[in-house]
Short mmCIF file of C-alpha atoms in Angstrom, two decimals:
data_model
loop_
_atom_site.label_atom_id
_atom_site.label_comp_id
_atom_site.label_asym_id
_atom_site.label_seq_id
_atom_site.Cartn_x
_atom_site.Cartn_y
_atom_site.Cartn_z
CA MET U 1 31.59 61.81 91.74
CA LYS U 2 31.63 57.69 92.31
CA ALA U 3 27.65 57.70 91.82
CA ALA U 4 28.04 59.41 89.17
CA SER U 5 30.10 56.88 87.34
CA ARG U 6 28.41 54.12 88.91
CA PHE U 7 25.30 55.31 87.41
CA SER U 8 27.06 55.54 83.95
CA LEU U 9 28.50 52.23 84.67
CA SER U 10 25.12 50.65 84.68
CA SER U 11 23.94 52.76 81.69
CA SER U 12 26.70 51.60 79.78
CA LEU U 13 26.07 47.73 81.35
CA PHE U 14 22.30 48.11 80.32
CA LEU U 15 22.81 48.73 76.81
CA SER U 16 25.56 46.87 76.31
CA GLN U 17 23.04 44.40 76.67
CA SER U 18 19.76 45.53 74.64
CA TYR U 19 22.38 45.99 72.20
CA THR U 20 23.43 42.08 72.35
CA GLN U 21 19.89 41.05 72.25
CA VAL U 22 18.97 42.66 69.68
CA ILE U 23 21.50 41.24 67.44
CA LEU U 24 20.62 38.53 69.02
CA THR U 25 17.18 38.68 67.82
CA ARG U 26 17.92 39.16 64.65
CA LYS U 27 20.34 37.24 63.93
CA GLU U 28 17.32 34.42 65.18
CA LYS U 29 15.19 35.68 63.07
CA CYS U 30 17.10 35.80 60.17
CA LEU U 31 18.04 32.04 60.81
CA VAL U 32 14.24 31.14 61.13
CA GLU U 33 13.26 32.84 57.60
CA ARG U 34 16.72 31.22 55.85
CA GLU U 35 15.17 28.29 57.76
CA SER U 36 11.29 28.79 56.12
CA THR U 37 12.80 29.71 53.15
CA THR U 38 14.44 26.24 52.53
CA ASP U 39 11.33 24.57 53.40
CA MET U 40 9.95 25.93 51.36
CA THR U 41 11.71 25.17 48.55
CA SER U 42 11.71 21.78 49.40
CA ASP U 43 8.64 21.96 48.94
CA ILE U 44 8.89 22.70 45.69
CA ASN U 45 11.18 21.11 44.62
CA SER U 46 8.99 18.05 46.17
CA VAL U 47 5.53 19.01 44.49
CA THR U 48 8.20 19.57 41.30
CA THR U 49 9.39 15.51 41.27
CA GLU U 50 5.92 14.68 42.07
CA LYS U 51 4.36 16.29 39.04
CA SER U 52 7.78 15.19 36.58
CA ALA U 53 7.08 11.69 38.05
CA LEU U 54 3.58 12.47 35.60
CA LEU U 55 5.77 13.98 32.77
CA PRO U 56 6.91 11.50 30.54
CA LEU U 57 10.82 11.50 30.58
CA ASN U 58 12.10 11.42 27.28
CA ASN U 59 9.53 15.21 26.65
CA SER U 60 6.97 13.20 24.20
CA VAL U 61 5.45 16.77 24.71
CA ALA U 62 7.26 18.97 24.93
CA ASP U 63 8.72 17.48 21.74
CA SER U 64 4.60 16.71 20.64
CA THR U 65 4.46 20.28 20.73
CA GLU U 66 7.69 22.07 18.73
CA SER U 67 6.75 18.72 15.96
CA SER U 68 3.29 20.73 15.69
CA ASP U 69 4.92 23.33 14.60
CA GLU U 70 6.73 21.73 12.13
CA ILE U 71 4.10 20.02 10.38
CA ARG U 72 3.62 21.03 7.04
CA THR U 73 1.78 19.95 3.08
CA TYR U 74 3.58 21.49 -0.01
CA GLN U 75 2.24 21.20 -3.71
CA ARG U 76 5.07 19.04 -4.87
CA ARG U 77 3.40 16.00 -3.13
CA TRP U 78 0.73 15.76 -6.15
CA TRP U 79 4.08 15.81 -9.01
CA ILE U 80 5.50 13.08 -6.51
CA LEU U 81 1.94 11.05 -6.74
CA VAL U 82 1.37 11.74 -10.45
CA VAL U 83 4.98 9.96 -11.13
CA PHE U 84 4.71 7.51 -8.97
CA CYS U 85 1.11 6.56 -10.13
CA VAL U 86 2.42 6.64 -13.61
CA CYS U 87 5.27 3.74 -12.19
CA ALA U 88 2.54 1.68 -11.13
CA SER U 89 0.67 1.98 -13.93
CA ASN U 90 3.42 1.00 -16.00
CA GLN U 91 4.53 -1.78 -14.02
CA SER U 92 0.86 -3.65 -14.52
CA TYR U 93 1.05 -2.83 -17.84
CA LEU U 94 3.26 -4.77 -18.63
CA TRP U 95 2.36 -7.46 -16.21
CA ASN U 96 -1.13 -8.00 -17.88
CA THR U 97 0.45 -7.49 -21.47
CA TRP U 98 0.70 -11.23 -22.03
CA ALA U 99 -2.89 -12.79 -20.62
CA PRO U 100 -5.16 -10.31 -23.27
CA ILE U 101 -3.43 -11.42 -26.20
CA ALA U 102 -2.64 -15.28 -25.34
CA ASP U 103 -4.56 -16.43 -27.85
CA ALA U 104 -2.95 -14.29 -30.94
CA THR U 105 0.89 -15.05 -29.06
CA GLN U 106 -0.58 -19.01 -29.81
CA ILE U 107 -0.96 -18.23 -33.24
CA ALA U 108 1.12 -16.40 -34.69
CA PHE U 109 4.25 -17.33 -31.90
CA GLY U 110 3.13 -21.03 -31.33
CA TRP U 111 3.02 -21.01 -27.09
CA PRO U 112 1.54 -23.38 -25.41
CA LYS U 113 -1.87 -22.20 -23.47
CA TYR U 114 -0.07 -22.09 -20.52
CA PHE U 115 2.76 -19.65 -21.50
CA PRO U 116 0.93 -16.39 -20.88
CA ALA U 117 -0.13 -17.32 -17.16
CA LEU U 118 3.48 -18.70 -17.02
CA LEU U 119 4.81 -14.70 -17.20
CA LEU U 120 2.64 -14.26 -15.12
CA GLY U 121 3.44 -16.34 -12.59
CA VAL U 122 6.86 -15.81 -12.88
CA SER U 123 6.62 -11.59 -12.22
CA ASN U 124 4.57 -12.80 -9.15
CA ALA U 125 7.21 -15.14 -7.80
CA LEU U 126 9.57 -12.44 -8.41
CA SER U 127 7.73 -9.96 -6.56
CA ALA U 128 6.76 -12.24 -3.77
CA VAL U 129 10.88 -13.41 -3.18
CA MET U 130 12.21 -9.62 -3.75
CA ALA U 131 9.76 -7.66 -1.49
CA PHE U 132 11.04 -7.77 1.72
CA PRO U 133 14.78 -7.13 -0.07
CA ILE U 134 13.43 -3.79 -1.31
CA MET U 135 11.60 -2.76 1.55
CA TYR U 136 15.27 -3.07 3.54
CA PHE U 137 16.87 -1.43 0.40
CA ILE U 138 14.28 1.63 1.15
CA GLU U 139 14.72 1.63 4.59
CA LYS U 140 18.75 1.99 4.14
CA THR U 141 18.45 4.57 1.40
CA ASP U 142 14.68 5.92 0.68
CA LEU U 143 11.93 5.71 -1.00
CA ARG U 144 13.35 7.80 -4.19
CA GLN U 145 16.01 5.18 -5.34
CA ALA U 146 13.58 2.74 -5.04
CA THR U 147 11.52 3.69 -7.56
CA VAL U 148 14.20 5.50 -10.34
CA LEU U 149 15.23 1.37 -9.85
CA SER U 150 12.00 0.33 -10.86
CA SER U 151 11.40 2.55 -13.68
CA PHE U 152 14.85 1.84 -14.85
CA LEU U 153 14.22 -2.13 -14.66
CA MET U 154 10.77 -1.81 -16.90
CA VAL U 155 13.46 -0.52 -19.65
CA MET U 156 15.31 -3.18 -19.17
CA CYS U 157 12.09 -5.02 -19.28
CA ILE U 158 10.78 -4.17 -22.63
CA ILE U 159 13.79 -4.10 -24.39
CA ALA U 160 14.20 -7.09 -23.29
CA TRP U 161 11.14 -8.54 -24.78
CA ASN U 162 11.71 -6.80 -28.38
CA ILE U 163 15.14 -8.93 -28.16
CA ALA U 164 13.17 -11.60 -27.70
CA LEU U 165 9.93 -11.37 -29.92
CA GLN U 166 12.41 -10.67 -33.25
CA ALA U 167 15.38 -12.81 -32.03
CA ARG U 168 12.08 -15.56 -31.70
CA GLN U 169 13.71 -17.16 -28.22
CA LYS U 170 11.55 -17.36 -25.70
CA TRP U 171 13.50 -17.05 -22.09
CA LEU U 172 14.04 -13.63 -23.09
CA ILE U 173 10.30 -13.11 -22.53
CA VAL U 174 10.28 -14.99 -18.84
CA VAL U 175 13.93 -12.71 -18.46
CA GLY U 176 11.86 -9.09 -18.97
CA ALA U 177 8.77 -10.77 -16.51
CA ALA U 178 11.29 -11.55 -14.25
CA LEU U 179 12.24 -8.62 -14.13
CA ASN U 180 9.21 -6.70 -13.99
CA GLY U 181 8.45 -8.87 -10.96
CA ILE U 182 10.91 -6.71 -8.80
CA THR U 183 9.40 -3.92 -9.75
CA GLY U 184 6.37 -4.82 -8.64
CA ALA U 185 7.76 -5.42 -5.46
CA VAL U 186 7.75 -1.26 -5.01
CA THR U 187 5.18 -0.63 -7.34
CA MET U 188 2.75 -2.54 -4.87
CA ALA U 189 4.05 -2.13 -1.77
CA SER U 190 4.78 1.32 -0.84
CA PRO U 191 1.74 3.30 -1.87
CA SER U 192 0.99 3.89 1.85
CA LEU U 193 4.40 4.85 2.00
CA LEU U 194 4.17 7.22 -0.27
CA SER U 195 1.05 8.73 1.24
CA VAL U 196 2.20 9.00 4.66
CA THR U 197 5.33 10.64 3.72
CA TRP U 198 3.74 13.54 1.80
CA PHE U 199 -0.22 13.74 2.69
CA PRO U 200 -1.83 14.72 5.40
CA THR U 201 -4.08 12.67 7.73
CA SER U 202 -7.17 13.63 6.02
CA GLU U 203 -5.98 13.26 2.54
CA ARG U 204 -3.90 10.08 3.83
CA ALA U 205 -6.59 7.40 2.09
CA ILE U 206 -7.21 9.05 -1.08
CA ALA U 207 -3.31 9.17 -1.94
CA THR U 208 -3.70 5.40 -0.95
CA ALA U 209 -6.48 5.03 -3.28
CA PHE U 210 -4.38 6.75 -6.10
CA ALA U 211 -1.34 4.50 -5.82
CA VAL U 212 -3.04 1.92 -5.19
CA LEU U 213 -5.43 1.27 -8.32
CA SER U 214 -3.26 2.97 -10.36
CA GLY U 215 -1.95 -0.52 -10.75
CA TYR U 216 -4.86 -1.73 -11.38
CA THR U 217 -5.51 1.82 -14.63
CA GLY U 218 -2.74 -0.58 -16.26
CA ASN U 219 -3.86 -3.58 -15.76
CA GLY U 220 -6.60 -2.47 -17.19
CA LEU U 221 -5.76 -0.41 -20.72
CA ALA U 222 -3.38 -3.53 -20.95
CA PHE U 223 -7.35 -5.39 -21.83
CA ILE U 224 -7.99 -3.26 -24.52
CA THR U 225 -4.59 -1.58 -25.76
CA GLY U 226 -3.45 -5.64 -26.46
CA PRO U 227 -6.09 -6.84 -28.81
CA TYR U 228 -6.45 -3.03 -30.78
CA ILE U 229 -2.90 -1.56 -31.25
CA SER U 230 -2.50 -5.22 -32.64
CA GLY U 231 -5.50 -5.98 -34.36
CA ALA U 232 -5.75 -9.05 -33.29
CA ASN U 233 -9.35 -9.68 -32.62
CA VAL U 234 -9.41 -14.02 -32.53
CA THR U 235 -12.29 -15.57 -31.91
CA VAL U 236 -12.47 -19.16 -31.14
CA GLY U 237 -12.89 -20.92 -34.56
CA GLU U 238 -9.26 -19.69 -34.90
CA VAL U 239 -7.83 -21.02 -31.87
CA ARG U 240 -9.21 -24.12 -33.26
CA HIS U 241 -8.72 -24.46 -36.09
CA ARG U 242 -4.64 -22.22 -36.77
CA LYS U 243 -3.36 -25.22 -38.52
CA MET U 244 -5.54 -24.08 -41.17
CA LEU U 245 -5.12 -20.30 -40.48
CA ASP U 246 -3.08 -19.00 -43.84
CA GLU U 247 0.67 -17.37 -43.25
CA GLY U 248 -0.74 -13.96 -44.65
CA PHE U 249 -3.06 -12.94 -41.14
CA ILE U 250 0.13 -15.32 -39.13
CA THR U 251 2.54 -12.26 -40.20
CA SER U 252 0.01 -9.88 -39.43
CA LEU U 253 -0.71 -10.71 -36.03
CA ARG U 254 3.02 -10.60 -35.05
CA LEU U 255 3.51 -7.05 -36.70
CA GLY U 256 0.65 -6.16 -34.61
CA ILE U 257 2.43 -7.29 -31.53
CA LEU U 258 5.45 -5.99 -31.98
CA LYS U 259 3.45 -2.52 -31.92
CA ILE U 260 2.18 -3.99 -28.56
CA MET U 261 5.97 -3.56 -27.45
CA TYR U 262 6.58 0.06 -29.01
CA TYR U 263 4.16 0.93 -26.97
CA GLY U 264 5.57 -0.83 -23.76
CA ALA U 265 8.68 1.34 -24.37
CA THR U 266 7.13 3.92 -25.04
CA ILE U 267 5.52 4.31 -22.35
CA THR U 268 8.32 3.04 -20.12
CA PHE U 269 11.24 5.31 -21.26
CA ILE U 270 8.19 8.60 -20.38
CA GLY U 271 8.00 7.09 -16.43
CA PHE U 272 11.17 6.79 -16.58
CA LEU U 273 12.31 10.38 -17.46
CA MET U 274 9.65 11.56 -15.06
CA THR U 275 10.95 9.23 -11.78
CA MET U 276 14.58 11.29 -12.71
CA LEU U 277 13.06 15.25 -13.87
CA TYR U 278 12.30 15.02 -10.13
CA PHE U 279 11.55 12.51 -7.42
CA PRO U 280 11.98 13.52 -4.19
CA PRO U 281 13.30 11.21 -1.74
CA GLY U 282 10.91 12.57 1.21
CA PRO U 283 9.44 16.65 2.68
CA PRO U 284 11.82 18.88 4.32
CA LYS U 285 8.84 18.93 6.92
CA LYS U 286 6.36 16.09 8.12
CA PRO U 287 2.68 15.93 6.75
CA SER U 288 1.68 15.07 10.20
CA GLU U 289 1.62 14.22 13.81
CA VAL U 290 2.32 9.78 13.47
CA GLN U 291 5.13 10.88 10.55
CA ASN U 292 7.29 12.09 13.56
CA ALA U 293 6.09 8.70 15.41
CA VAL U 294 9.19 6.67 16.13
CA ARG U 295 8.57 3.60 13.78
CA GLU U 296 10.27 0.58 15.26
CA GLU U 297 13.48 -1.08 13.58
CA PHE U 298 12.66 -3.93 10.08
CA ILE U 299 13.21 -6.88 12.04
CA SER U 300 11.49 -5.63 14.97
CA GLY U 301 9.34 -4.74 13.62
CA PHE U 302 8.36 -7.36 10.99
CA LYS U 303 8.77 -10.05 15.02
CA LYS U 304 5.95 -7.81 15.68
CA ILE U 305 3.65 -8.42 12.37
CA ALA U 306 4.28 -11.83 12.48
CA LYS U 307 2.63 -12.27 16.09
CA ASN U 308 -0.26 -9.73 15.25
CA HIS U 309 -3.30 -12.25 15.40
CA ASP U 310 -5.43 -9.28 13.95
CA PHE U 311 -3.71 -7.94 10.95
CA TRP U 312 -3.41 -11.77 9.41
CA LEU U 313 -6.48 -12.48 10.00
CA LEU U 314 -7.02 -8.95 7.36
CA SER U 315 -4.13 -9.50 5.45
CA THR U 316 -5.05 -13.41 4.64
CA ALA U 317 -9.20 -11.92 3.81
CA TYR U 318 -7.58 -9.17 2.17
CA ASN U 319 -5.45 -11.56 0.05
CA LEU U 320 -7.64 -14.29 -1.14
CA SER U 321 -10.47 -12.15 -2.76
CA ASN U 322 -7.97 -9.68 -4.20
CA ALA U 323 -5.08 -12.47 -6.05
CA LEU U 324 -7.86 -15.61 -6.65
CA PHE U 325 -9.66 -12.70 -8.83
CA ASN U 326 -6.35 -10.02 -9.94
CA SER U 327 -5.56 -13.99 -11.29
CA TRP U 328 -8.53 -14.29 -12.95
CA LEU U 329 -9.66 -11.90 -14.24
CA PRO U 330 -6.57 -11.19 -16.63
CA LEU U 331 -7.40 -14.80 -18.29
CA SER U 332 -10.81 -13.88 -18.92
CA SER U 333 -10.37 -14.41 -23.07
CA ILE U 334 -9.32 -18.53 -21.51
CA ASN U 335 -12.26 -18.10 -18.29
CA PHE U 336 -14.96 -17.16 -20.68
CA ARG U 337 -14.44 -19.49 -24.07
CA SER U 338 -17.38 -21.79 -23.08
CA LEU U 339 -19.74 -18.87 -23.34
CA ASN U 340 -18.43 -18.09 -26.84
CA ILE U 341 -17.06 -14.65 -25.24
CA ASP U 342 -13.97 -13.44 -27.91
CA GLU U 343 -10.45 -11.43 -27.50
CA VAL U 344 -11.74 -8.39 -28.11
CA THR U 345 -15.16 -8.24 -25.84
CA ALA U 346 -13.68 -10.31 -23.28
CA GLY U 347 -10.60 -8.03 -23.10
CA TRP U 348 -13.45 -4.61 -23.32
CA ILE U 349 -14.90 -6.76 -19.71
CA GLY U 350 -11.88 -6.89 -18.15
CA PHE U 351 -11.25 -2.77 -19.19
CA THR U 352 -15.05 -2.31 -18.04
CA ALA U 353 -14.33 -3.71 -14.51
CA ILE U 354 -10.90 -3.09 -13.50
CA MET U 355 -11.22 1.16 -14.64
CA THR U 356 -14.61 1.32 -12.99
CA SER U 357 -13.12 -0.07 -9.74
CA SER U 358 -10.21 2.40 -10.26
CA VAL U 359 -12.37 5.41 -10.10
CA SER U 360 -14.86 3.78 -7.49
CA SER U 361 -11.80 3.66 -5.21
CA VAL U 362 -11.12 7.27 -4.96
CA PHE U 363 -14.75 8.04 -4.60
CA ILE U 364 -14.24 4.97 -1.88
CA SER U 365 -11.64 6.50 -0.03
CA TYR U 366 -13.81 9.59 0.09
CA ILE U 367 -16.59 8.36 2.22
CA MET U 368 -15.09 6.84 4.14
CA ASN U 369 -12.95 9.26 5.61
CA TYR U 370 -15.91 10.15 7.61
CA PHE U 371 -17.11 7.13 8.66
CA LYS U 372 -13.33 6.77 9.91
CA LYS U 373 -13.95 3.29 12.43
CA ARG U 374 -15.94 1.43 10.35
CA VAL U 375 -13.84 0.32 7.64
CA LYS U 376 -14.60 -3.59 8.63
CA LEU U 377 -18.27 -2.79 8.42
CA PHE U 378 -17.46 -1.51 4.58
CA LEU U 379 -15.59 -4.30 3.37
CA GLN U 380 -17.91 -6.92 5.20
CA LEU U 381 -20.91 -5.50 3.12
CA ALA U 382 -18.35 -5.03 0.24
CA ASN U 383 -17.31 -9.45 0.78
CA LEU U 384 -20.99 -10.00 0.38
CA VAL U 385 -21.67 -8.28 -3.10
CA ALA U 386 -18.46 -10.42 -4.66
CA LEU U 387 -19.60 -13.10 -3.69
CA THR U 388 -23.15 -12.36 -4.73
CA MET U 389 -21.48 -11.24 -8.12
CA PHE U 390 -20.00 -14.89 -8.24
CA VAL U 391 -22.68 -16.75 -7.39
CA ILE U 392 -24.51 -15.45 -10.23
CA LEU U 393 -21.90 -15.70 -12.80
CA ILE U 394 -21.21 -20.00 -11.74
CA CYS U 395 -25.00 -20.55 -12.37
CA ILE U 396 -24.93 -18.45 -16.09
CA GLN U 397 -21.81 -20.86 -16.71
CA ARG U 398 -23.63 -24.21 -15.05
CA SER U 399 -26.84 -23.03 -17.06
CA TYR U 400 -28.68 -23.12 -14.07
CA ILE U 401 -29.95 -19.71 -14.85
CA PHE U 402 -30.61 -19.05 -17.85
CA VAL U 403 -29.69 -16.18 -20.12
CA PRO U 404 -30.68 -14.99 -23.60
CA PRO U 405 -27.29 -15.26 -25.92
CA SER U 406 -28.03 -11.90 -26.67
CA PHE U 407 -28.09 -10.96 -22.98
CA VAL U 408 -24.77 -12.72 -22.08
CA THR U 409 -22.28 -10.16 -22.88
CA THR U 410 -24.47 -7.31 -20.66
CA SER U 411 -24.37 -9.45 -17.53
CA LEU U 412 -20.67 -10.49 -17.34
CA TYR U 413 -20.46 -7.20 -18.15
CA ILE U 414 -22.26 -6.42 -14.71
CA LEU U 415 -21.24 -9.02 -12.74
CA CYS U 416 -17.49 -8.72 -13.64
CA THR U 417 -17.79 -4.68 -12.97
CA GLY U 418 -19.43 -5.21 -10.09
CA ALA U 419 -17.31 -7.73 -8.45
CA ALA U 420 -14.36 -6.04 -9.59
CA ILE U 421 -15.62 -2.81 -7.39
CA SER U 422 -16.00 -5.07 -4.34
CA ILE U 423 -13.46 -6.63 -4.38
CA ASN U 424 -9.95 -3.90 -5.70
CA GLY U 425 -12.54 -0.68 -5.21
CA VAL U 426 -12.02 -1.52 -1.10
CA ILE U 427 -8.17 -2.35 -1.63
CA PRO U 428 -6.74 1.50 -0.14
CA LEU U 429 -8.92 0.57 2.96
CA TYR U 430 -7.66 -2.88 3.28
CA TYR U 431 -4.24 -1.26 2.98
CA GLU U 432 -5.30 1.89 5.58
CA LEU U 433 -6.63 -0.41 8.45
CA ALA U 434 -3.86 -2.90 7.69
CA CYS U 435 -1.20 -0.09 8.52
CA ASP U 436 -3.72 1.52 11.47
CA SER U 437 -3.34 -2.38 12.64
CA ALA U 438 0.23 -3.06 12.74
CA PHE U 439 1.79 0.03 13.91
CA PRO U 440 4.30 0.89 15.12
CA ALA U 441 5.55 -0.35 12.29
CA ASP U 442 6.90 0.69 8.99
CA GLU U 443 4.55 1.18 6.72
CA GLY U 444 6.37 -0.25 3.71
CA LEU U 445 6.93 -3.29 5.72
CA THR U 446 3.92 -3.44 6.46
CA GLY U 447 3.06 -3.34 2.58
CA SER U 448 5.41 -5.35 1.41
CA VAL U 449 4.03 -8.84 4.02
CA ILE U 450 0.65 -7.68 2.11
CA VAL U 451 2.05 -8.08 -1.11
CA THR U 452 4.64 -10.88 -0.70
CA VAL U 453 1.53 -13.22 0.80
CA ASN U 454 -1.07 -11.68 -2.04
CA ASN U 455 1.94 -12.88 -4.82
CA LEU U 456 2.85 -15.91 -3.36
CA LEU U 457 -1.16 -16.67 -3.99
CA GLY U 458 -1.27 -15.65 -7.46
CA PHE U 459 1.72 -17.19 -8.15
CA THR U 460 0.32 -20.66 -6.79
CA VAL U 461 -3.12 -20.56 -8.83
CA LEU U 462 -1.39 -19.38 -11.89
CA MET U 463 1.00 -22.28 -11.76
CA LEU U 464 -2.09 -24.92 -11.77
CA PHE U 465 -2.34 -23.60 -15.48
CA LEU U 466 0.56 -26.01 -16.20
CA HIS U 467 -1.67 -28.91 -15.71
CA PRO U 468 -2.84 -30.13 -18.54
CA THR U 469 -6.71 -30.68 -17.03
CA LEU U 470 -6.81 -27.34 -15.69
CA ALA U 471 -6.09 -25.24 -18.57
CA LEU U 472 -8.46 -27.23 -20.74
CA ASP U 473 -10.93 -26.05 -18.16
CA THR U 474 -10.44 -23.04 -15.82
CA GLU U 475 -14.40 -22.79 -14.99
CA TRP U 476 -12.23 -24.34 -11.25
CA MET U 477 -10.81 -20.69 -11.41
CA THR U 478 -14.36 -18.75 -10.45
CA TRP U 479 -14.94 -21.41 -8.18
CA SER U 480 -12.32 -20.44 -6.61
CA CYS U 481 -13.00 -16.92 -5.96
CA LEU U 482 -16.40 -17.94 -5.33
CA GLY U 483 -14.54 -19.85 -2.47
CA ALA U 484 -12.44 -17.40 -0.86
CA CYS U 485 -14.93 -14.53 -0.87
CA VAL U 486 -16.61 -17.19 1.27
CA LEU U 487 -13.29 -17.49 3.38
CA THR U 488 -13.18 -13.84 4.13
CA ILE U 489 -16.43 -13.83 5.55
CA PRO U 490 -15.49 -15.15 9.23
CA MET U 491 -12.20 -13.73 8.96
CA LEU U 492 -12.83 -10.74 9.03
CA PHE U 493 -15.74 -10.94 11.47
CA PHE U 494 -13.44 -12.37 14.57
CA MET U 495 -10.88 -9.86 13.06
CA LYS U 496 -9.96 -6.62 15.85
CA GLU U 497 -9.96 -3.25 14.01
CA ASN U 498 -7.30 -1.65 16.05
CA TYR U 499 -6.41 2.94 14.26
CA ASN U 500 -3.29 2.92 16.86
CA ARG U 501 -2.16 5.44 13.58
CA LEU U 502 -4.77 7.41 13.49
CA ASP U 503 -5.47 7.50 17.65
CA ILE U 504 -2.06 9.06 17.06
CA ASP U 505 -3.17 12.04 14.48
CA SER U 506 -6.19 12.56 16.34
CA GLY U 507 -4.70 13.38 20.09
CA ASP U 508 -6.11 10.22 22.09
CA SER U 509 -3.41 7.79 21.81
CA THR U 510 -1.71 7.75 25.67
CA ASP U 511 1.26 5.57 24.31
CA ILE U 512 2.43 8.49 22.10
CA LYS U 513 6.89 8.92 21.17
CA VAL U 514 8.06 11.37 18.95
CA LEU U 515 11.16 12.24 17.49
CA SER U 516 12.42 15.50 18.22
CA LYS U 517 12.99 18.53 16.01
CA GLY U 518 16.20 17.30 15.09
CA SER U 519 16.10 14.79 14.60
CA ASP U 520 13.95 15.38 11.14
CA SER U 521 15.83 14.36 8.07
CA ASP U 522 17.70 17.18 6.10
CA TYR U 523 15.92 16.65 2.43
#
């Protein structure tokens, strides 16, 4: 019995030890598995940490993917473009109202010869002074508010002019020109802002072309509507012997100029109604990836533009040729007197040049969509063509080249149209390249800088007409246009091309800051 009990006790001890070893083995195995799991988790976390270090901290990739789903265009963008083009056309029409009928106003109202140039200069000065305040206003509100304001100021301008002619108050003419100049700060600086707000990348250059050149269309219409609506076909001889003209002829000129005011009132009121009818601040969703990119604030954007050497080379090259040419062309009735060109013929020359350049700008912008990164080369070639046109024109005026009298008018048509296409026809390319170069500065701010420089140069040139000698002989203006084309060549050569916005749209940019979906404005 003792032996049996001893065997049973030893067996129990053995089983107890074996069970204890099994439990310990299982516990150790669980600990090992837990440690290995912990190690694997830490390894995964370290890999994730290393990977996240390579990704943007602001989730720009995710936001970029989300924002791509948010990109959309709307058919209403074409109505917005039409309304803006009408406003821009009306503004430039009012700006160029008096220059094509300068001789008629000199006879009808006894205005001095320099007065139309003074009105152009006042408009340019106000556009330059108000460019930055207006663009700051747009940044704090929206483009709709500024467009409504500009269309309202145009109505006030034409009302002031109608009152001025009836009451023979010349100072009201100057006030109206100043009001229209404030309007120009909106219509001239906002084309690129409008196109990037409403249009996709493939349509942006064409939209800018329509928005910019619609202003020149109004400018061109003023060349023919002025002389034809007023019936003021004033010749060089009538200007020279104006004191000998009968009172009936002078009265007919005054009534004709009043008809121009009525026409101006009609088109400006239509533009105001179109703006009030429908012109939203912006689309509910963005039309392109670059519209989602973060822009600089007004002050910081201005500082970056001020330090951008390539932008200033491009801006100066554009403004030298453009400001001088578009100050010279409205005064063509004065510039071509030495060639015995009457007011109506000079008006048709200006109209043909402006309208041809407007149509060609759309065609050029469409073609350059296929050569997006060859803009600088095209601008250089266009500038050489303009330079050639002015060299030939000066040779004709100085009688270095003999042109039969019957062919003088045809020569002026060809030369002025060629120069206009080469200078005004490429304006949208200048605007788009300038906005690319200055990005991430806001497009509206970039346009304001360009417009300010342009108007200051135009104002300086037009104020030279206050000097009697320069007002008598305007050949110096043609020489100035020639000199501007010469100076533009080295500026474009040394300018470095930048296509920052285009790189974002194409996905080539590595420094993309994209707004999140929640930051989109609800319009």
